[in-house]
Short mmCIF file of C-alpha atoms in Angstrom, two decimals:
data_model
loop_
_atom_site.label_atom_id
_atom_site.label_comp_id
_atom_site.label_asym_id
_atom_site.label_seq_id
_atom_site.Cartn_x
_atom_site.Cartn_y
_atom_site.Cartn_z
CA MET A 295 148.90 95.92 67.84
CA SER A 296 150.13 96.60 71.46
CA ALA A 297 148.41 94.82 74.25
CA ARG A 298 147.05 98.08 75.54
CA ARG A 299 145.10 98.74 72.46
CA ILE A 300 143.64 95.31 72.17
CA ARG A 301 142.14 95.86 75.75
CA ARG A 302 140.86 99.03 74.68
CA LEU A 303 139.40 97.54 71.56
CA ALA A 304 137.77 94.86 73.82
CA LYS A 305 136.47 96.89 76.04
CA ALA A 306 134.89 99.12 73.44
CA THR A 307 133.37 96.15 71.56
CA ASP A 308 132.00 95.01 74.72
CA GLY A 309 130.23 97.88 75.84
CA ARG A 310 128.80 98.45 71.97
CA LEU A 311 127.31 94.71 72.42
CA ASP A 312 126.01 95.16 75.85
CA THR A 313 124.25 98.52 74.22
CA ALA A 314 122.99 96.48 71.53
CA VAL A 315 121.55 93.58 73.62
CA ASP A 316 120.02 96.03 75.74
CA ALA A 317 118.26 97.90 72.99
CA GLY A 318 117.00 94.51 71.87
CA LEU A 319 115.84 93.71 74.75
CA ARG A 320 113.70 96.91 75.32
CA TRP A 321 112.48 96.32 71.80
CA VAL A 322 111.16 92.78 72.56
CA ARG A 323 109.60 94.26 75.71
CA THR A 324 108.13 97.22 74.09
CA HIS A 325 107.02 95.16 71.03
CA ARG A 326 105.51 91.64 72.27
CA ALA A 327 104.15 89.24 69.81
CA PRO A 328 100.59 88.53 69.67
CA TRP A 329 99.32 85.44 71.55
CA TRP A 330 98.08 83.75 68.66
CA LEU A 331 101.80 84.22 66.97
CA VAL A 332 103.44 82.48 69.70
CA ASP A 333 101.22 79.36 69.99
CA ALA A 334 101.19 79.11 66.29
CA PHE A 335 105.26 78.97 66.84
CA PHE A 336 104.94 76.52 69.70
CA VAL A 337 102.65 74.32 67.87
CA ALA A 338 104.90 74.08 64.79
CA ALA A 339 107.65 73.03 66.64
CA ALA A 340 105.87 70.66 68.49
CA VAL A 341 104.52 69.21 65.08
CA ALA A 342 108.19 69.30 63.57
CA ASP A 343 109.30 67.19 66.67
CA ALA A 344 106.78 64.81 66.11
CA VAL A 345 107.16 64.25 62.41
CA LEU A 346 111.22 64.84 62.09
CA ASP A 347 112.72 63.69 65.50
CA ILE A 348 112.08 59.88 65.49
CA SER A 349 112.95 57.70 62.67
CA GLY A 350 110.86 54.70 61.95
CA ALA A 351 108.09 55.90 64.21
CA THR A 352 104.98 54.11 63.80
CA GLN A 353 101.66 55.88 62.88
CA PHE A 354 100.29 55.37 66.26
CA GLU A 355 103.26 56.78 67.67
CA THR A 356 103.36 59.78 65.32
CA ALA A 357 99.38 60.48 65.92
CA MET A 358 100.16 60.47 69.83
CA SER A 359 102.89 63.23 69.00
CA LEU A 360 100.52 65.09 66.93
CA VAL A 361 97.60 65.08 69.49
CA ALA A 362 100.36 66.13 71.97
CA ALA A 363 101.12 69.12 69.48
CA ALA A 364 97.30 70.13 69.12
CA ALA A 365 96.99 70.19 72.90
CA LEU A 366 99.21 73.15 73.22
CA LEU A 367 96.09 75.17 71.83
CA LEU A 368 94.59 74.59 75.12
CA ARG A 369 97.31 75.65 77.17
CA ARG A 370 96.09 79.05 78.15
CA ARG A 371 92.76 78.17 79.34
CA LEU A 372 93.29 74.50 80.58
CA PRO A 373 97.00 74.19 81.24
CA VAL A 374 96.68 70.85 83.23
CA THR A 375 94.67 69.49 80.73
CA ALA A 376 97.01 70.32 77.91
CA PHE A 377 99.96 69.12 79.79
CA ALA A 378 97.91 65.62 80.31
CA LEU A 379 96.95 65.35 76.78
CA THR A 380 100.82 65.57 75.74
CA LEU A 381 101.77 62.79 78.20
CA PRO A 382 100.71 59.68 75.78
CA GLY A 383 102.80 61.34 73.11
CA LEU A 384 105.67 62.10 75.59
CA PHE A 385 105.97 58.44 76.71
CA ILE A 386 104.66 56.51 73.66
CA GLY A 387 106.04 58.71 70.66
CA SER A 388 108.03 62.22 70.40
CA ALA A 389 106.28 64.86 72.26
CA VAL A 390 109.30 66.37 74.14
CA VAL A 391 108.79 70.12 72.90
CA ALA A 392 104.91 70.04 73.36
CA SER A 393 105.26 68.48 76.85
CA ALA A 394 107.97 71.08 77.98
CA VAL A 395 105.83 73.78 76.58
CA ALA A 396 102.82 72.53 78.31
CA LEU A 397 105.09 72.18 81.33
CA PHE A 398 105.93 75.79 81.22
CA THR A 399 102.39 76.88 81.00
CA ILE A 400 101.56 75.10 84.19
CA GLY A 401 104.78 77.15 85.90
CA ALA A 402 103.55 80.22 84.59
CA ARG A 403 99.84 79.96 85.13
CA THR A 404 98.81 77.60 88.25
CA GLN A 405 99.03 78.53 91.53
CA ARG A 406 99.10 75.20 92.89
CA ARG A 407 102.43 73.91 94.00
CA TRP A 408 101.43 70.26 94.35
CA VAL A 409 100.43 70.47 90.59
CA MET A 410 103.79 71.95 89.35
CA LEU A 411 105.57 69.13 91.26
CA LEU A 412 103.75 66.34 90.05
CA ALA A 413 104.09 67.56 86.70
CA ALA A 414 107.95 67.95 87.03
CA VAL A 415 108.21 64.13 88.38
CA VAL A 416 105.99 62.98 85.39
CA GLU A 417 108.09 65.13 82.82
CA PHE A 418 110.91 63.71 84.57
CA VAL A 419 109.93 59.95 84.30
CA GLY A 420 108.58 60.61 81.03
CA PHE A 421 111.82 62.01 79.40
CA SER A 422 113.73 59.10 80.93
CA GLY A 423 112.08 56.82 79.20
CA PHE A 424 112.34 58.48 76.11
CA VAL A 425 115.95 58.66 75.87
CA GLY A 426 115.83 54.65 76.18
CA PRO A 427 116.91 52.35 79.03
CA PRO A 428 120.41 52.98 80.03
CA GLN A 429 123.32 50.54 79.50
CA THR A 430 126.10 51.66 81.77
CA LEU A 431 126.46 54.32 84.49
CA ASP A 432 127.63 56.98 82.37
CA ASP A 433 124.32 56.22 80.53
CA ILE A 434 122.40 56.67 83.57
CA VAL A 435 124.21 60.01 84.75
CA VAL A 436 123.55 61.51 81.59
CA SER A 437 119.65 60.26 81.31
CA ILE A 438 119.20 61.88 84.96
CA ILE A 439 120.96 65.04 84.00
CA TYR A 440 118.94 65.56 80.79
CA ALA A 441 115.63 64.23 82.58
CA LEU A 442 116.05 66.96 85.29
CA ILE A 443 116.94 69.61 82.61
CA PHE A 444 113.54 69.00 80.64
CA ALA A 445 111.85 68.50 84.03
CA LEU A 446 112.95 71.62 86.04
CA GLY A 447 114.08 74.01 83.41
CA PRO A 448 110.26 74.40 81.93
CA ILE A 449 108.62 74.40 85.19
CA SER A 450 111.48 77.14 86.50
CA ILE A 451 111.14 79.25 83.45
CA GLY A 452 107.31 79.26 84.09
CA LEU A 453 107.49 80.40 87.60
CA LEU A 454 110.04 83.20 86.70
CA VAL A 455 107.41 84.61 84.26
CA GLN A 456 104.60 84.01 87.15
CA THR A 457 106.84 85.79 89.75
CA ARG A 458 107.48 88.47 87.13
CA ALA A 459 103.91 89.26 86.33
CA SER A 460 102.93 89.50 89.89
CA LEU A 461 105.91 91.64 90.70
CA THR A 462 104.76 94.14 87.89
CA GLU A 463 101.21 94.02 89.18
CA ARG A 464 102.41 95.20 92.78
CA LEU A 465 104.29 97.63 91.33
CA VAL A 466 101.39 99.25 89.46
CA GLU A 467 99.35 98.91 92.47
CA ARG A 468 101.94 100.67 94.67
CA ASP A 469 102.30 103.50 92.00
CA ALA A 470 98.63 103.89 91.84
CA ALA A 471 98.33 103.93 95.97
CA ARG A 472 101.01 106.32 96.29
CA ALA A 473 99.44 108.60 93.52
CA ASP A 474 96.23 108.06 95.07
CA GLU A 475 97.88 109.24 98.45
CA ARG A 476 99.73 112.46 96.92
CA ARG A 477 96.23 113.13 95.51
CA GLN A 478 94.50 112.86 98.71
CA ALA A 479 97.18 114.53 100.63
CA ALA A 480 96.97 117.49 98.28
CA ALA A 481 93.36 117.53 98.88
CA VAL A 482 93.22 117.79 102.58
CA ALA A 483 95.97 120.42 102.29
CA LEU A 484 93.68 122.64 99.66
CA SER A 485 90.76 121.83 102.25
CA ARG A 486 92.53 123.22 105.23
CA GLU A 487 93.70 126.41 103.34
CA ARG A 488 90.28 126.75 101.98
CA ALA A 489 88.73 126.16 105.48
CA LEU A 490 91.27 128.69 107.02
CA LEU A 491 90.62 131.27 104.48
CA ALA A 492 86.96 130.89 104.79
CA ARG A 493 87.20 131.16 108.47
CA GLU A 494 89.26 134.63 108.19
CA MET A 495 86.91 135.68 105.85
CA HIS A 496 83.79 135.24 107.97
CA ASP A 497 85.44 136.28 111.32
CA VAL A 498 87.22 139.15 109.99
CA VAL A 499 86.31 140.57 106.76
CA SER A 500 82.34 140.17 107.05
CA HIS A 501 82.61 141.51 110.38
CA GLN A 502 84.58 144.68 109.48
CA VAL A 503 82.22 145.08 106.40
CA THR A 504 79.17 145.08 108.79
CA LEU A 505 80.77 147.30 111.16
CA ILE A 506 81.25 149.92 108.14
CA ALA A 507 77.64 149.39 107.06
CA VAL A 508 76.66 150.30 110.67
CA GLN A 509 78.75 153.48 110.68
CA ALA A 510 77.23 154.33 107.47
CA GLY A 511 73.84 153.67 108.68
CA GLY A 512 74.68 156.10 111.49
CA MET A 513 76.24 158.86 109.11
CA GLN A 514 73.14 158.33 106.90
CA MET A 515 71.07 159.60 110.04
CA ALA A 516 72.97 162.17 111.15
CA GLY A 517 74.16 163.83 107.67
CA ARG A 518 74.07 167.44 107.69
CA ASP A 519 72.99 167.40 104.17
CA GLU A 520 71.41 165.63 101.55
CA ALA A 521 74.74 164.85 99.52
CA GLU A 522 76.52 163.61 102.66
CA ARG A 523 73.51 161.07 103.55
CA GLY A 524 73.20 159.99 99.74
CA PHE A 525 77.05 159.11 100.33
CA ALA A 526 76.57 157.36 103.50
CA ARG A 527 73.51 155.13 101.93
CA THR A 528 75.67 154.36 99.00
CA ILE A 529 78.40 152.88 101.52
CA ARG A 530 75.66 151.08 103.64
CA GLN A 531 74.42 149.44 100.37
CA LEU A 532 77.78 148.52 98.91
CA CYS A 533 78.67 146.87 102.00
CA VAL A 534 75.64 145.15 102.19
CA VAL A 535 76.06 143.88 98.44
CA THR A 536 79.93 142.89 99.46
CA LEU A 537 78.39 140.95 102.51
CA GLN A 538 76.33 139.01 100.60
CA GLU A 539 78.98 137.95 97.97
CA LEU A 540 81.20 137.16 100.88
CA ARG A 541 78.62 134.88 102.23
CA GLU A 542 78.80 133.11 98.86
CA MET A 543 82.44 133.04 98.31
CA VAL A 544 82.43 131.52 102.18
CA GLN A 545 80.04 128.81 101.22
CA VAL A 546 82.38 127.94 98.05
CA LEU A 547 85.28 127.57 100.09
CA ARG A 548 83.66 125.46 102.73
CA ALA A 549 82.49 123.00 100.20
CA SER A 550 84.10 119.79 100.03
CA GLY A 551 84.67 117.13 97.37
CA GLY A 552 87.06 118.30 94.72
CA THR A 553 87.69 121.22 92.84
CA ASP A 554 84.68 121.23 90.99
CA ARG A 555 82.43 123.06 93.18
CA GLU A 556 79.31 125.12 92.97
CA ILE A 557 77.84 127.43 94.82
CA ALA A 558 75.20 126.08 97.09
CA PRO A 559 71.51 127.02 96.49
CA GLN A 560 69.98 129.99 98.81
CA PRO A 561 67.61 128.76 101.39
CA VAL A 562 64.12 129.31 100.93
CA LEU A 563 60.92 128.99 103.17
CA ALA A 564 60.87 125.15 102.17
CA ASP A 565 64.20 124.68 104.14
CA LEU A 566 62.81 126.21 106.91
CA GLN A 567 61.35 123.15 108.84
CA ARG A 568 64.46 121.12 108.35
CA LEU A 569 66.41 123.95 109.76
CA ILE A 570 63.98 123.91 113.10
CA ASP A 571 64.01 119.89 113.03
CA ASP A 572 68.08 119.98 113.08
CA SER A 573 68.42 122.44 115.95
CA GLY A 574 67.27 119.95 118.46
CA LEU A 575 65.41 122.49 120.33
CA ASP A 576 61.89 121.95 121.75
CA THR A 577 60.15 124.23 119.21
CA ARG A 578 56.55 124.95 118.52
CA THR A 579 56.05 126.24 115.02
CA ASP A 580 53.01 128.31 113.55
CA VAL A 581 54.44 129.76 110.35
CA VAL A 582 51.68 130.48 107.52
CA LEU A 583 53.86 132.17 104.84
CA PRO A 584 53.20 131.89 101.17
CA GLU A 585 56.12 130.28 98.97
CA THR A 586 55.42 133.30 96.44
CA LEU A 587 57.21 135.54 98.39
CA GLY A 588 60.29 137.06 96.89
CA GLN A 589 63.57 135.32 97.11
CA PRO A 590 65.29 137.94 99.53
CA VAL A 591 62.36 137.91 101.94
CA GLN A 592 62.42 134.19 102.22
CA ARG A 593 66.36 134.47 102.37
CA ALA A 594 65.74 136.97 105.09
CA VAL A 595 63.35 134.70 107.03
CA TYR A 596 65.29 132.22 106.94
CA ARG A 597 68.56 133.68 108.27
CA PHE A 598 66.21 135.47 110.80
CA VAL A 599 65.13 131.91 112.25
CA GLN A 600 68.81 130.24 112.18
CA GLU A 601 70.36 133.17 113.99
CA ALA A 602 67.56 133.27 116.39
CA LEU A 603 68.19 129.43 117.22
CA THR A 604 71.63 129.61 117.31
CA ASN A 605 71.40 132.24 119.78
CA VAL A 606 69.08 129.90 121.82
CA ARG A 607 71.51 127.35 121.74
CA LYS A 608 74.20 129.56 123.17
CA HIS A 609 72.35 131.53 125.47
CA ALA A 610 69.18 129.56 126.54
CA PRO A 611 69.99 125.81 126.56
CA ASP A 612 67.02 123.53 126.55
CA ALA A 613 64.69 126.48 126.55
CA ALA A 614 61.18 126.24 124.67
CA VAL A 615 60.98 128.33 121.47
CA HIS A 616 57.99 129.27 119.99
CA ILE A 617 58.04 130.52 116.47
CA THR A 618 54.98 132.34 114.48
CA GLY A 619 54.80 133.76 110.96
CA LEU A 620 52.28 135.23 109.08
CA VAL A 621 51.42 137.77 106.58
CA GLU A 622 49.45 140.74 108.21
CA ASP A 623 48.43 144.26 107.22
CA GLY A 624 50.68 143.72 104.07
CA ASP A 625 53.84 142.83 105.89
CA VAL A 626 55.70 139.47 106.84
CA ASP A 627 55.57 139.14 110.47
CA VAL A 628 57.87 136.42 112.25
CA ARG A 629 58.58 136.06 115.69
CA VAL A 630 60.87 133.85 117.70
CA SER A 631 60.76 133.73 121.32
CA ASN A 632 61.95 131.48 124.14
CA GLY A 633 61.55 130.90 127.47
CA PRO A 634 64.46 131.00 130.48
CA ALA A 635 67.29 128.57 130.14
CA ARG A 636 66.56 125.07 131.64
CA GLY A 637 70.21 123.65 131.18
CA ALA A 638 73.54 124.90 132.20
CA ARG A 639 74.31 128.37 130.25
CA LEU A 640 77.20 127.99 127.75
CA GLU A 641 79.61 130.80 128.46
CA LEU A 642 80.31 131.27 124.61
CA PRO A 643 81.44 134.62 123.34
CA GLY A 644 78.74 136.83 121.59
CA SER A 645 79.54 140.12 119.65
CA GLY A 646 76.03 140.69 118.35
CA LEU A 647 76.82 141.07 114.99
CA GLY A 648 74.79 138.47 113.94
CA LEU A 649 71.57 140.72 114.91
CA ILE A 650 73.09 144.04 113.47
CA GLY A 651 73.37 141.93 110.15
CA LEU A 652 69.98 141.08 110.38
CA GLY A 653 68.84 144.35 111.09
CA GLU A 654 70.99 145.69 108.17
CA ARG A 655 69.15 143.09 105.86
CA ALA A 656 65.53 144.07 107.03
CA SER A 657 66.17 147.76 106.54
CA LEU A 658 67.26 146.87 103.19
CA LEU A 659 64.17 145.48 102.41
CA GLY A 660 62.35 148.09 103.77
CA GLY A 661 61.52 146.35 107.13
CA SER A 662 62.41 146.39 110.94
CA LEU A 663 64.09 144.03 113.36
CA GLU A 664 63.35 144.10 117.31
CA SER A 665 64.60 142.16 119.85
CA GLY A 666 64.63 142.26 123.64
CA PRO A 667 63.97 140.26 127.04
CA THR A 668 60.66 139.01 127.84
CA ASP A 669 58.69 139.17 131.03
CA ASP A 670 59.40 135.78 132.25
CA GLY A 671 63.12 135.88 131.80
CA GLY A 672 63.15 134.72 128.20
CA PHE A 673 64.13 136.54 124.85
CA ALA A 674 62.24 137.61 121.71
CA LEU A 675 63.03 138.75 118.17
CA HIS A 676 60.41 140.18 115.95
CA LEU A 677 60.99 140.47 112.18
CA ARG A 678 58.90 142.60 109.87
CA LEU A 679 59.08 142.85 106.09
CA PRO A 680 57.14 144.24 103.73
CA VAL A 681 55.63 141.71 100.71
CA GLU A 682 56.05 144.02 97.93
CA HIS A 683 58.00 141.17 96.56
CA LEU A 684 55.17 139.19 96.04
CA PRO A 685 54.50 138.64 92.30
CA PRO A 686 51.40 139.66 90.62
CA ALA A 687 48.47 137.32 91.02
CA PRO A 688 47.75 135.58 87.40
CA ALA A 689 44.60 137.10 85.68
CA ALA A 690 41.54 135.08 86.03
#
C-alpha cells in the first residue's frame, strides 16, 4: 500500500470520526438526561468511592464518606452547604468524588468569586492530606499537581458551564430583542403607509367625491326633464354613500395598535359635550336634544358642531362661542355662533368643502344648512333637520 493511499485513508477516517463525534455531541445537546438521573449517577459514583476506594477504612471514615455522598442530593438548591458537608469525608474518609462534584456545582451555580476561591483552596488542602504526607521532593511535586488538578479542574468546568448558560441566555435575549425591533419597524412602516393612504383619501378622494356630489346637485336643480334630474339625484346619493364609506375607511387606516383594528363607533349626542370640552374654546352650551333621535340625525348634529368649532379655531381664535340646540316645530334646530376674533388670526387655508359636505348631509336628511357673518363681526351656522327619525313612543 502506497504512502499516498495511506494518507488518503487516514484523512477519510479522520473526517468520518469528526462527523461521528459532531453527531454524538448534537445528540447529547438535544437529548439531555433528566436532572434526577444525573444526580443519581453522581451519588452512586460517590458511594462507590466511599466503599471501594480505601481498603481498611474504619466504620467512622466510611460513614463520613457516605454522608458526603448523600450531601450531593442538596447540591442544586444549597451548593455551598453540600460542599461543606463533603469536607469531613474529604479530610477523614474517602470523599474525593463527592467533594469534586460539590466543587463543580459551586462553580456552576454560585456568583460569588470569593466563595469559589475559598472552596478551591479547601479542596486543595483536603486532597493533599488525602494522598498522604509526602516523603520526597518527587512526592511533594506529584501531590501538589494532583491537588491542583482536583481543586482547579471542577471549579473551572463549573465556571465554563455557568458562562455557557449566561451566553445562551444573552443570545436568546438578543434574538428576542432583534425580533421585537423588526416587528416594531414593520409596525411603524405599516402605520406610515396607512397614515399616508388615509391622508390621500381624505384630502383628494373625499374632496373630489364631494365636488361630484355638488355638481350632481346642480344638475338635479337645472335638469331639463325628470329623467335627467333622476340621474343627477342618483349620482348625488351614491356620492354621499361613498363619502360615508370613505370616512369609515379613513378611521380604520388611522387607527393604531396592531393589525386587529375595529371601526371606531360613530359619534352620538352623548359625545357632544366631550367634543366641546376638548375644543379649548370659550363656549356656552344650551343644547336640549333627546337622545332618541335617529342615528343619522345625531351624527349630523355632531359633525355640524365639530366643523363649526374647527372653523372658529382656524378663523376666529379665542372668540366666544354659543351653541344652542332644541326641537322646535317638529325640527331639530342647532345654531353655533361666535363673536369676533380676540387673538391673532391664523392664516390657514380653507376650501369650504367642510360646510359643503355638511350641507349635503343636511339635504339628504331633508334639512338645510345656513351660514353667514353676524352684525358684531362674528359668524353663525344654522342647521335644521326634521325629527322623522324619532322612534314611535311606547304604548301606555
